[in-house]
């Protein structure tokens, strides 16, 4: 279980701040080459490779699905389509 962002430190199930930030970044649209990678580095402080590793693990997390079902299901469809192309 993760500690919520509440100041009193109450424990409740849910996504950590970084996990919520990753999903929020995926909801955004990016224009131009490199814009998303730049946002990953500047806003999250992660390398794009690490970001995509965390994102892929997050797509299999039921907490992520409960937090943002539209984004998670869309990304799962994209991932599954790419896997079937291989």
GROMACS .gro file of C-alpha atoms in nm:
model
   86
    1UNK     CA    1   0.000   0.000   0.000
    2UNK     CA    2   0.120   0.350  -0.072
    3UNK     CA    3   0.103   0.646   0.158
    4UNK     CA    4  -0.138   0.901   0.019
    5UNK     CA    5  -0.043   1.264  -0.036
    6UNK     CA    6  -0.247   1.359   0.268
    7UNK     CA    7  -0.048   1.557   0.527
    8UNK     CA    8  -0.156   1.328   0.810
    9UNK     CA    9   0.007   1.029   0.634
   10UNK     CA   10  -0.307   0.817   0.630
   11UNK     CA   11  -0.243   0.494   0.443
   12UNK     CA   12  -0.480   0.414   0.163
   13UNK     CA   13  -0.445   0.202  -0.148
   14UNK     CA   14  -0.373   0.385  -0.467
   15UNK     CA   15  -0.106   0.505  -0.700
   16UNK     CA   16   0.205   0.688  -0.588
   17UNK     CA   17   0.260   1.043  -0.709
   18UNK     CA   18   0.509   0.938  -0.977
   19UNK     CA   19   0.266   0.678  -1.112
   20UNK     CA   20  -0.012   0.937  -1.133
   21UNK     CA   21   0.229   1.177  -1.306
   22UNK     CA   22   0.316   0.912  -1.566
   23UNK     CA   23  -0.051   0.856  -1.649
   24UNK     CA   24  -0.112   1.232  -1.662
   25UNK     CA   25   0.173   1.271  -1.910
   26UNK     CA   26   0.025   0.995  -2.126
   27UNK     CA   27  -0.311   1.178  -2.139
   28UNK     CA   28  -0.146   1.479  -2.299
   29UNK     CA   29  -0.091   1.526  -2.671
   30UNK     CA   30   0.252   1.618  -2.796
   31UNK     CA   31   0.341   1.799  -3.115
   32UNK     CA   32   0.669   1.772  -3.293
   33UNK     CA   33   0.952   1.525  -3.259
   34UNK     CA   34   1.113   1.498  -2.920
   35UNK     CA   35   0.849   1.695  -2.731
   36UNK     CA   36   0.734   1.398  -2.524
   37UNK     CA   37   1.088   1.286  -2.444
   38UNK     CA   38   1.176   1.639  -2.336
   39UNK     CA   39   0.868   1.650  -2.109
   40UNK     CA   40   0.964   1.313  -1.958
   41UNK     CA   41   1.311   1.442  -1.870
   42UNK     CA   42   1.207   1.788  -1.752
   43UNK     CA   43   0.884   1.711  -1.565
   44UNK     CA   44   0.954   1.365  -1.426
   45UNK     CA   45   1.332   1.363  -1.411
   46UNK     CA   46   1.347   1.023  -1.582
   47UNK     CA   47   1.521   0.896  -1.889
   48UNK     CA   48   1.273   0.796  -2.161
   49UNK     CA   49   1.387   0.433  -2.136
   50UNK     CA   50   1.311   0.421  -1.761
   51UNK     CA   51   0.982   0.604  -1.818
   52UNK     CA   52   0.862   0.343  -2.066
   53UNK     CA   53   0.970   0.060  -1.834
   54UNK     CA   54   0.763   0.210  -1.553
   55UNK     CA   55   0.471   0.280  -1.786
   56UNK     CA   56   0.465  -0.077  -1.915
   57UNK     CA   57   0.456  -0.214  -1.559
   58UNK     CA   58   0.188   0.038  -1.470
   59UNK     CA   59  -0.038  -0.086  -1.750
   60UNK     CA   60  -0.063  -0.423  -1.574
   61UNK     CA   61  -0.143  -0.266  -1.236
   62UNK     CA   62  -0.510  -0.282  -1.134
   63UNK     CA   63  -0.466   0.040  -0.932
   64UNK     CA   64  -0.374   0.225  -1.253
   65UNK     CA   65  -0.682   0.086  -1.425
   66UNK     CA   66  -0.901   0.204  -1.138
   67UNK     CA   67  -0.736   0.549  -1.140
   68UNK     CA   68  -0.756   0.619  -1.515
   69UNK     CA   69  -0.937   0.343  -1.707
   70UNK     CA   70  -0.961   0.533  -2.037
   71UNK     CA   71  -0.588   0.601  -2.063
   72UNK     CA   72  -0.482   0.257  -1.937
   73UNK     CA   73  -0.715   0.071  -2.173
   74UNK     CA   74  -0.603   0.285  -2.469
   75UNK     CA   75  -0.238   0.217  -2.392
   76UNK     CA   76  -0.304  -0.154  -2.345
   77UNK     CA   77  -0.467  -0.168  -2.690
   78UNK     CA   78  -0.167   0.009  -2.844
   79UNK     CA   79   0.075  -0.226  -2.668
   80UNK     CA   80  -0.119  -0.535  -2.772
   81UNK     CA   81  -0.137  -0.416  -3.134
   82UNK     CA   82   0.240  -0.361  -3.142
   83UNK     CA   83   0.305  -0.701  -2.988
   84UNK     CA   84   0.087  -0.873  -3.246
   85UNK     CA   85   0.281  -0.704  -3.528
   86UNK     CA   86   0.603  -0.874  -3.418
   0.00000   0.00000   0.00000
